[in-house]
N, CA, C and O atoms as CSV, one atom per row, in Angstrom:
chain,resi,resn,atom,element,x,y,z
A,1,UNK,N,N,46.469,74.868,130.720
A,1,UNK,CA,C,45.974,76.025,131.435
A,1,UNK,C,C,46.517,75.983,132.873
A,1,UNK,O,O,46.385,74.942,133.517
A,2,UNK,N,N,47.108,77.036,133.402
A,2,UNK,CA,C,47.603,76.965,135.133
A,2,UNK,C,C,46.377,77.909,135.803
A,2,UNK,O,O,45.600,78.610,135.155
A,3,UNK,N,N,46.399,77.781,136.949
A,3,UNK,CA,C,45.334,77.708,137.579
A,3,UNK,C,C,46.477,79.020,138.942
A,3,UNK,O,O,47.687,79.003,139.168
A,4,UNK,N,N,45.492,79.848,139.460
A,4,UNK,CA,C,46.329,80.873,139.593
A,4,UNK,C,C,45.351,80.763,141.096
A,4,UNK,O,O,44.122,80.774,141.162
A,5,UNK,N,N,46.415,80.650,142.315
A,5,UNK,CA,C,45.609,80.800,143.572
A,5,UNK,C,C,45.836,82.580,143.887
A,5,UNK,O,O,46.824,83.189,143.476
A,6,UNK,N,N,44.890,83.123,144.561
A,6,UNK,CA,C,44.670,84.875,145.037
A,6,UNK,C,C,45.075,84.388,146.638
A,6,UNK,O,O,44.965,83.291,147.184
A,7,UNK,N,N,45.579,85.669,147.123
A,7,UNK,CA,C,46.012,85.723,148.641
A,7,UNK,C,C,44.433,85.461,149.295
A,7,UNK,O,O,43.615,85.454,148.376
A,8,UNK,N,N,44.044,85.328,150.122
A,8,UNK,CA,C,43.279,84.897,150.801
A,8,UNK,C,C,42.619,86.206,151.612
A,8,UNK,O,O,43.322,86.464,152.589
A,9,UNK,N,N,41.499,87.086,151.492
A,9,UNK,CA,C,41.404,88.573,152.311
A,9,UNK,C,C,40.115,87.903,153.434
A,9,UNK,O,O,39.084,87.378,153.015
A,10,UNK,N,N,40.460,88.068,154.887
A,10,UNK,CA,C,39.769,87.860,155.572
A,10,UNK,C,C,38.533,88.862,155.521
A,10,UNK,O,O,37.365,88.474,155.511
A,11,UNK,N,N,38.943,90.251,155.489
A,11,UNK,CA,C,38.331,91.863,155.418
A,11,UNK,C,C,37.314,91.054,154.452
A,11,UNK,O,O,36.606,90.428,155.241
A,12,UNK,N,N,36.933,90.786,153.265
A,12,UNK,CA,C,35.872,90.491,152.383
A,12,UNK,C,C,34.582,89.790,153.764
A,12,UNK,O,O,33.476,90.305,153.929
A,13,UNK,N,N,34.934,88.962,154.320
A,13,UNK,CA,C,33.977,87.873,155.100
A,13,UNK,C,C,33.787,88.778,156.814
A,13,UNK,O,O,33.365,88.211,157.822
A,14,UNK,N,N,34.190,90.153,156.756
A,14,UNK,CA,C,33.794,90.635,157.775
A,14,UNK,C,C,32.907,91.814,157.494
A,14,UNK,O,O,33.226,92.943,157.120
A,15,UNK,N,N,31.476,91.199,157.811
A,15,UNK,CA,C,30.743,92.383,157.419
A,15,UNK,C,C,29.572,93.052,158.404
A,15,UNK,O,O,28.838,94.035,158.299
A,16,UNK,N,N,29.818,91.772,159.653
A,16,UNK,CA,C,28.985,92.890,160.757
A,16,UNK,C,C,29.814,92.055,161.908
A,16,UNK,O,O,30.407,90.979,161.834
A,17,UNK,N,N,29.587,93.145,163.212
A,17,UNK,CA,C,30.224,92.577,164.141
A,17,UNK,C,C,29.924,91.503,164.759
A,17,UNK,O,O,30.289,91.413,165.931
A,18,UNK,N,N,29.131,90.324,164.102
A,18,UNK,CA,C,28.901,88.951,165.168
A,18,UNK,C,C,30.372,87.989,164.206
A,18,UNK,O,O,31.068,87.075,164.648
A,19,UNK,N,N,30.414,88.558,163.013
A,19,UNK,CA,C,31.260,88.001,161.788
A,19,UNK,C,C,32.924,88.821,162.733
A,19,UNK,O,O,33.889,88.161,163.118
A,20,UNK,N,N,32.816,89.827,162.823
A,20,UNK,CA,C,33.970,90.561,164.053
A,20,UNK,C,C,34.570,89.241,165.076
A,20,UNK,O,O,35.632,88.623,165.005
A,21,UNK,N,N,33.536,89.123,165.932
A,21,UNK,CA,C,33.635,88.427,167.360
A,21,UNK,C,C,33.877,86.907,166.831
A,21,UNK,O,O,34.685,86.280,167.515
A,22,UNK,N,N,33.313,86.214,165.734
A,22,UNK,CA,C,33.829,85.080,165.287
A,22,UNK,C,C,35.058,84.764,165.219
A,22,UNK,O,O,35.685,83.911,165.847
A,23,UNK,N,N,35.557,85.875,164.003
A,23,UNK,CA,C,37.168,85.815,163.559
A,23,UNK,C,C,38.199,86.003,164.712
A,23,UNK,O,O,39.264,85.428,164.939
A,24,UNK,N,N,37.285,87.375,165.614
A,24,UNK,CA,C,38.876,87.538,166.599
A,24,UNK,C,C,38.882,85.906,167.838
A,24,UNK,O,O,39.926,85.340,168.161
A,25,UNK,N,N,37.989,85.630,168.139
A,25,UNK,CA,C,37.849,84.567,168.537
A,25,UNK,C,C,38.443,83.298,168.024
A,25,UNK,O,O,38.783,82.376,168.765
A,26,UNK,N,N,38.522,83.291,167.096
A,26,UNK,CA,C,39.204,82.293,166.304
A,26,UNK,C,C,40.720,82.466,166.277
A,26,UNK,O,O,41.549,81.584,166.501
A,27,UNK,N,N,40.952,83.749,165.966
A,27,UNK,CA,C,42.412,84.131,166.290
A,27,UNK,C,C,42.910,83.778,167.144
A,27,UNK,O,O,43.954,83.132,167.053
A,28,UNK,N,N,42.102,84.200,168.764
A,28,UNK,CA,C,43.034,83.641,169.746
A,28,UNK,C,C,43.004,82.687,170.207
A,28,UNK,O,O,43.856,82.432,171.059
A,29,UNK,N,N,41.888,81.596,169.816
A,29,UNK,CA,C,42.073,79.881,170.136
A,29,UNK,C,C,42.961,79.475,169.051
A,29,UNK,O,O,43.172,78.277,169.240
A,30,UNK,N,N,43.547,79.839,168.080
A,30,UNK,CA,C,44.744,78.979,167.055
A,30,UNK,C,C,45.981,80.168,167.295
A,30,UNK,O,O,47.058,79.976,166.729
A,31,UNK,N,N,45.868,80.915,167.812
A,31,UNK,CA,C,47.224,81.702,167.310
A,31,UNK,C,C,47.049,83.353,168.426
A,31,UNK,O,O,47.071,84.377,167.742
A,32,UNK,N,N,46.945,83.504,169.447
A,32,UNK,CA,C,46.653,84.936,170.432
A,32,UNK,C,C,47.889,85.963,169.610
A,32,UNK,O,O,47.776,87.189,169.599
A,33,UNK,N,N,49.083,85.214,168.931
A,33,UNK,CA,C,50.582,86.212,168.564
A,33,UNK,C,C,49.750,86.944,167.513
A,33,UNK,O,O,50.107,88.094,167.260
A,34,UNK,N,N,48.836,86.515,166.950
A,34,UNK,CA,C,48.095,86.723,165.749
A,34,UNK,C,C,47.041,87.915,166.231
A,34,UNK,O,O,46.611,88.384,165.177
A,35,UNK,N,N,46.418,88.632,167.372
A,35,UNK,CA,C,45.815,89.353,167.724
A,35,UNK,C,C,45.578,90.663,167.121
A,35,UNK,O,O,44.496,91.133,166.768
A,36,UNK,N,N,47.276,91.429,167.019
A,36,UNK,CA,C,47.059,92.517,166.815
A,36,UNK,C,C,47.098,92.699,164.899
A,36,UNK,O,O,46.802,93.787,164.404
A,37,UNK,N,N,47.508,91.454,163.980
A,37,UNK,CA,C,47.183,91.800,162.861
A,37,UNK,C,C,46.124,91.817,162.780
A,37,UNK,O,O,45.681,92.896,162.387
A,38,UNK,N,N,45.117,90.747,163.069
A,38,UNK,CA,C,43.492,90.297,163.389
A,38,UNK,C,C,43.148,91.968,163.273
A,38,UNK,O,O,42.767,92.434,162.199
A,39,UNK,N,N,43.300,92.725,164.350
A,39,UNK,CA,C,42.949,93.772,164.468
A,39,UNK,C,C,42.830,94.787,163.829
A,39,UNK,O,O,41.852,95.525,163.714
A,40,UNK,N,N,44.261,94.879,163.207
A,40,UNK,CA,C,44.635,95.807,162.465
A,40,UNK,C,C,43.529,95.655,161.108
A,40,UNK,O,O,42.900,96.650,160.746
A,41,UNK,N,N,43.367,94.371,160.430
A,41,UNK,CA,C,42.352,94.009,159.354
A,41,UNK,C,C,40.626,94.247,159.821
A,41,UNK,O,O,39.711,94.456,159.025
A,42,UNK,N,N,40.491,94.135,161.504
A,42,UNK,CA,C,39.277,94.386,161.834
A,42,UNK,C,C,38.837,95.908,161.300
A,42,UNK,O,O,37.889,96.167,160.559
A,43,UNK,N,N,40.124,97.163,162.089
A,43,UNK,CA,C,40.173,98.502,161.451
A,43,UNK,C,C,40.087,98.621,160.017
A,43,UNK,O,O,39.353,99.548,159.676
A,44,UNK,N,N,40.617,97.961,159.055
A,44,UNK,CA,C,40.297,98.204,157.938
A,44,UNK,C,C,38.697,97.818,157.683
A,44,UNK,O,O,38.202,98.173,156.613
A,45,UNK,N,N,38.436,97.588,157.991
A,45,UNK,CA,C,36.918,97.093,157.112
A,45,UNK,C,C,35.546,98.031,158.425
A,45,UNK,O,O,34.319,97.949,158.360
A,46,UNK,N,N,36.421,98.856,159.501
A,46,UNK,CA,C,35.363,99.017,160.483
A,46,UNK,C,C,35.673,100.562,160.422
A,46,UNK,O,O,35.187,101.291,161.287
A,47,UNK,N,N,36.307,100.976,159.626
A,47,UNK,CA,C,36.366,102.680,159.110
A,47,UNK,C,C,37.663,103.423,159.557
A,47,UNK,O,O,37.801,104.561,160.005
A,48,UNK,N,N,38.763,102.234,159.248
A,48,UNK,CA,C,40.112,102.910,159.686
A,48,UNK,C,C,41.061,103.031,160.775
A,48,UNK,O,O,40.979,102.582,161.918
A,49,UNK,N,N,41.782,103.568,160.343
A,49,UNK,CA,C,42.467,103.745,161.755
A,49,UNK,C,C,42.573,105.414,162.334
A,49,UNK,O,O,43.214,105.699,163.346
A,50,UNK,N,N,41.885,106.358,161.567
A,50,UNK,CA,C,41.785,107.679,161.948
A,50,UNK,C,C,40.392,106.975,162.829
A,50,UNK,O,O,40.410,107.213,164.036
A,51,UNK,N,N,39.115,106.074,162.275
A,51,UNK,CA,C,38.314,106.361,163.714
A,51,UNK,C,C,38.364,105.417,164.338
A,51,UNK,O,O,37.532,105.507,165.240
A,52,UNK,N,N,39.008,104.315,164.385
A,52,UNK,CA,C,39.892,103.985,165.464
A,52,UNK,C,C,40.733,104.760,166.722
A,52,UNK,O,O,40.813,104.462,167.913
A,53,UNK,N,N,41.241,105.722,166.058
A,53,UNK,CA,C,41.949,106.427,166.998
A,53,UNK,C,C,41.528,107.566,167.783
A,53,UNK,O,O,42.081,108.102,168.742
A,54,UNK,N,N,40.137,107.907,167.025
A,54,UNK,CA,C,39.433,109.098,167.467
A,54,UNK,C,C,38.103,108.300,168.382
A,54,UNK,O,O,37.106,108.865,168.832
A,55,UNK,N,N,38.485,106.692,168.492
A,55,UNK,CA,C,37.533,105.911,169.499
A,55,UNK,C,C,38.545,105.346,170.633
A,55,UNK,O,O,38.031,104.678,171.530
A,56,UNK,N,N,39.551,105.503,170.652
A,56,UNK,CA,C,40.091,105.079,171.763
A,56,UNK,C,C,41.475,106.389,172.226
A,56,UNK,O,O,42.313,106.377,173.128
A,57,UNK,N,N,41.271,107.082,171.473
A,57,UNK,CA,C,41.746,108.210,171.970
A,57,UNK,C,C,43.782,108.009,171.824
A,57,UNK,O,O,44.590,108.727,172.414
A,58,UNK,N,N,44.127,106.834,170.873
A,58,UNK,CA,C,45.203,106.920,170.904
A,58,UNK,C,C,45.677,107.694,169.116
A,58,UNK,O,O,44.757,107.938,168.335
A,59,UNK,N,N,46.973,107.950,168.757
A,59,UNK,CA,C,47.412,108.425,167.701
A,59,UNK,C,C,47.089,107.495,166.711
A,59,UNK,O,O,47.070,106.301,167.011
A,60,UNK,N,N,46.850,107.838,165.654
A,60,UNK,CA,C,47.335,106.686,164.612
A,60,UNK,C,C,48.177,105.809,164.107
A,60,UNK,O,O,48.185,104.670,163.641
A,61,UNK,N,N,49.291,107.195,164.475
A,61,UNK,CA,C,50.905,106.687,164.611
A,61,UNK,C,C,50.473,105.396,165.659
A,61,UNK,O,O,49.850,104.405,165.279
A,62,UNK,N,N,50.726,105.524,166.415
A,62,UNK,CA,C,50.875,104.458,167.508
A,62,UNK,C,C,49.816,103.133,167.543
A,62,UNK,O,O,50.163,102.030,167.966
A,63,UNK,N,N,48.225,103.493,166.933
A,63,UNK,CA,C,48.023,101.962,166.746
A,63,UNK,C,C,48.663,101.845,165.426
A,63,UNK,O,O,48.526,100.650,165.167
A,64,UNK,N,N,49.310,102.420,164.397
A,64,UNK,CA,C,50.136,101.776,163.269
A,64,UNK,C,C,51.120,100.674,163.704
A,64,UNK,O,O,51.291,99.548,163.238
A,65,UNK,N,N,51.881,101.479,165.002
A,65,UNK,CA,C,53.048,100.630,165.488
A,65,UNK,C,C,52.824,99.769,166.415
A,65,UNK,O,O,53.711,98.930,166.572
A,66,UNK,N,N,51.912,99.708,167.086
A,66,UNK,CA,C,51.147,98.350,168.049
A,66,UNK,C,C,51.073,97.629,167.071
A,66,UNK,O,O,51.836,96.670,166.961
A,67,UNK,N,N,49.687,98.062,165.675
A,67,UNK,CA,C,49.294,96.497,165.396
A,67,UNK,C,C,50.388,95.912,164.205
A,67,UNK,O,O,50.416,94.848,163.588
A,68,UNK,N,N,51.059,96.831,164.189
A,68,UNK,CA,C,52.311,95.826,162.996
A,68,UNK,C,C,52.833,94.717,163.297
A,68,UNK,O,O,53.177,94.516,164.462
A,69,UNK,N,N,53.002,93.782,162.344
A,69,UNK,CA,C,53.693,92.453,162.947
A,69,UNK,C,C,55.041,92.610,163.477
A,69,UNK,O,O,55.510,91.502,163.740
A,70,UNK,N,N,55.706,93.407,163.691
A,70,UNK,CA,C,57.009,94.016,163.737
A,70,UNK,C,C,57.008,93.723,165.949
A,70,UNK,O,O,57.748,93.128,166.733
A,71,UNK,N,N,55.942,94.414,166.056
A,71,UNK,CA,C,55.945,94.812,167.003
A,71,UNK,C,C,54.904,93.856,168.677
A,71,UNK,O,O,54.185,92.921,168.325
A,72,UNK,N,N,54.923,94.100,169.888
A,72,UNK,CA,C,54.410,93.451,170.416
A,72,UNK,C,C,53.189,94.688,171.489
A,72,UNK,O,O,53.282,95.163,172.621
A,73,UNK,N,N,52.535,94.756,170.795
A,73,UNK,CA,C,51.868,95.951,171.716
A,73,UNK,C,C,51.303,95.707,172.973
A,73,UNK,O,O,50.833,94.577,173.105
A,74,UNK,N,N,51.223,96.459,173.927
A,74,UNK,CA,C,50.732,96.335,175.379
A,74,UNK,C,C,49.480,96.025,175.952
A,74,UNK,O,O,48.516,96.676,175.551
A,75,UNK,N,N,49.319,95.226,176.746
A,75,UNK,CA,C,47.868,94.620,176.881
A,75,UNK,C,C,46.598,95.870,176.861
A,75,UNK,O,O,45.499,95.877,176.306
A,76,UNK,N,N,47.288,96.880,177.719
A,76,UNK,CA,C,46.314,97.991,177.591
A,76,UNK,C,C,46.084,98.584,176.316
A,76,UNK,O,O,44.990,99.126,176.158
A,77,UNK,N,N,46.763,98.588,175.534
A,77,UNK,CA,C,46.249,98.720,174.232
A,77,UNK,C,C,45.213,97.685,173.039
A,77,UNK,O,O,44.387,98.041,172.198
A,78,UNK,N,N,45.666,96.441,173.402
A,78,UNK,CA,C,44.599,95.779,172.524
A,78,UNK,C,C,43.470,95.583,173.289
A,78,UNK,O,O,42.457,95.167,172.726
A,79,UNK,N,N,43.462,95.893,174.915
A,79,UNK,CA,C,42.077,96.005,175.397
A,79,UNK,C,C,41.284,97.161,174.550
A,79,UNK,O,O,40.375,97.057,173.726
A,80,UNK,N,N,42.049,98.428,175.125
A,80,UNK,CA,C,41.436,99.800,174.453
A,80,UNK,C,C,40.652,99.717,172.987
A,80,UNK,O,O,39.554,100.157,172.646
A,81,UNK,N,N,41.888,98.811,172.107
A,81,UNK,CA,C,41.199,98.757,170.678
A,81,UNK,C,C,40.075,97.556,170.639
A,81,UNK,O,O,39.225,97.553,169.749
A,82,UNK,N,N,40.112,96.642,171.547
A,82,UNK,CA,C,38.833,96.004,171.343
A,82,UNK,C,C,37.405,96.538,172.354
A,82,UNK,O,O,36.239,96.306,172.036
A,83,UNK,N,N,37.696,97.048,173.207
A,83,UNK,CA,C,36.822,97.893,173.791
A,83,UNK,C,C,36.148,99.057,172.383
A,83,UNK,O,O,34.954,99.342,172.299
A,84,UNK,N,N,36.900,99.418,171.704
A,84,UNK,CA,C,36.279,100.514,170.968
A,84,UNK,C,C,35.627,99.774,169.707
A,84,UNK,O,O,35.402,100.359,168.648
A,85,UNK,N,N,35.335,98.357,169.951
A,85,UNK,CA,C,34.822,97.468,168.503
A,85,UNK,C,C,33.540,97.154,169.400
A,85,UNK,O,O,32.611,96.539,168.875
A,86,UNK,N,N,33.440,97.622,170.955
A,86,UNK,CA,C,32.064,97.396,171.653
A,86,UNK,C,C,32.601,95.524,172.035
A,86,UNK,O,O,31.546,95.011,172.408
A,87,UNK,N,N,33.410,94.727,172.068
A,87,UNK,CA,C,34.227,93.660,172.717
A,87,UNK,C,C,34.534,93.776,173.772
A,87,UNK,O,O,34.328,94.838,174.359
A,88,UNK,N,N,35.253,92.507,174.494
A,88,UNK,CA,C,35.919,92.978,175.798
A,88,UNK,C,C,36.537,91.285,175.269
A,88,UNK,O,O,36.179,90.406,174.485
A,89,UNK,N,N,38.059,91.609,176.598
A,89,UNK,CA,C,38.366,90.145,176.502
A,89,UNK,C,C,38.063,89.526,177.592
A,89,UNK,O,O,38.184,90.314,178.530
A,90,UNK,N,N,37.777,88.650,177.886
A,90,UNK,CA,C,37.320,87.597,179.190
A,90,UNK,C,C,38.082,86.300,179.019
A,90,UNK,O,O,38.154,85.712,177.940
A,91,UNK,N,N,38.624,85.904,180.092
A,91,UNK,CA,C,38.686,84.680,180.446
A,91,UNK,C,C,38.170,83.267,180.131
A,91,UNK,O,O,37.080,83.572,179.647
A,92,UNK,N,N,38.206,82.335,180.097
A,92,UNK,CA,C,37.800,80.703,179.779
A,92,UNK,C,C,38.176,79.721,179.716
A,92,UNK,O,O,38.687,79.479,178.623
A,93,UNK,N,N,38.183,79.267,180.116
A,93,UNK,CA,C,38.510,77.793,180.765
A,93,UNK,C,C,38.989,77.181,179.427
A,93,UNK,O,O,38.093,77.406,178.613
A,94,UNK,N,N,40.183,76.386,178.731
A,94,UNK,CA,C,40.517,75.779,177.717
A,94,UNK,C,C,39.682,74.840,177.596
A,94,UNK,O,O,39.393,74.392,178.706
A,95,UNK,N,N,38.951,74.131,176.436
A,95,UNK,CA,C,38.375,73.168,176.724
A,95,UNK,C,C,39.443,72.033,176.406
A,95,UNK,O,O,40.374,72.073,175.602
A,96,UNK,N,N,39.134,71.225,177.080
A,96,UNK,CA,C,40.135,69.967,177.255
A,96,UNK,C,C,40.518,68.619,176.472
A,96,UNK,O,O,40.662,67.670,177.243
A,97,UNK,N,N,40.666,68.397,175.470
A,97,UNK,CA,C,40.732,67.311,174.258
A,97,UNK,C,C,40.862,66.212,174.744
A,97,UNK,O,O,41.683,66.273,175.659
A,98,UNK,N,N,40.420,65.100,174.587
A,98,UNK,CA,C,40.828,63.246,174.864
A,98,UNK,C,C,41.168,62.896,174.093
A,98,UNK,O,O,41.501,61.712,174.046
């Protein structure tokens, strides 16, 4: 019998926003390049990217092409889109390993 591994869907384990603020948090202590897919999967499971875009007032087109991995989108934009998840980003001190 072979044994069959499934892709891994973060979207399943996001189901309210403290589960939100975990994951993107996690994103940017292992990986910040990783932000705007993070995001893009946050929109899927938080009602799209039409109200995404009708919460931060940008096209769809354009968060399509921010959060693609293709691309490197502008700080003012992944503020905007985490501002419209009720987030903000802040500052913090790295904590320091021995």
């Amino acid at each position: 019998m072979t044994e069959r591994i499934s892709d891994f869907e973060i979207s399943k384990y996001l189901r309210s926003d403290e589960d939100i603020a975990y994951y993107l948090e996690a994103v940017m202590d292992e990986d910040p390049a990783l932000l705007p897919a993070a995001l893009k999967e946050v929109a899927r499971v938080s009602g799209g990217m039409t109200d995404l875009s009708r919460k931060t007032g940008l096209s769809r087109e354009a968060l399509y092409r921010s959060l693609s991995e293709e691309n490197d989108p502008r700080y003012s934009t992944i503020c905007r889109v985490i501002a419209a998840y009720g987030f903000e980003l802040a500052p913090r001190k790295k904590a320091v390993s021995v």
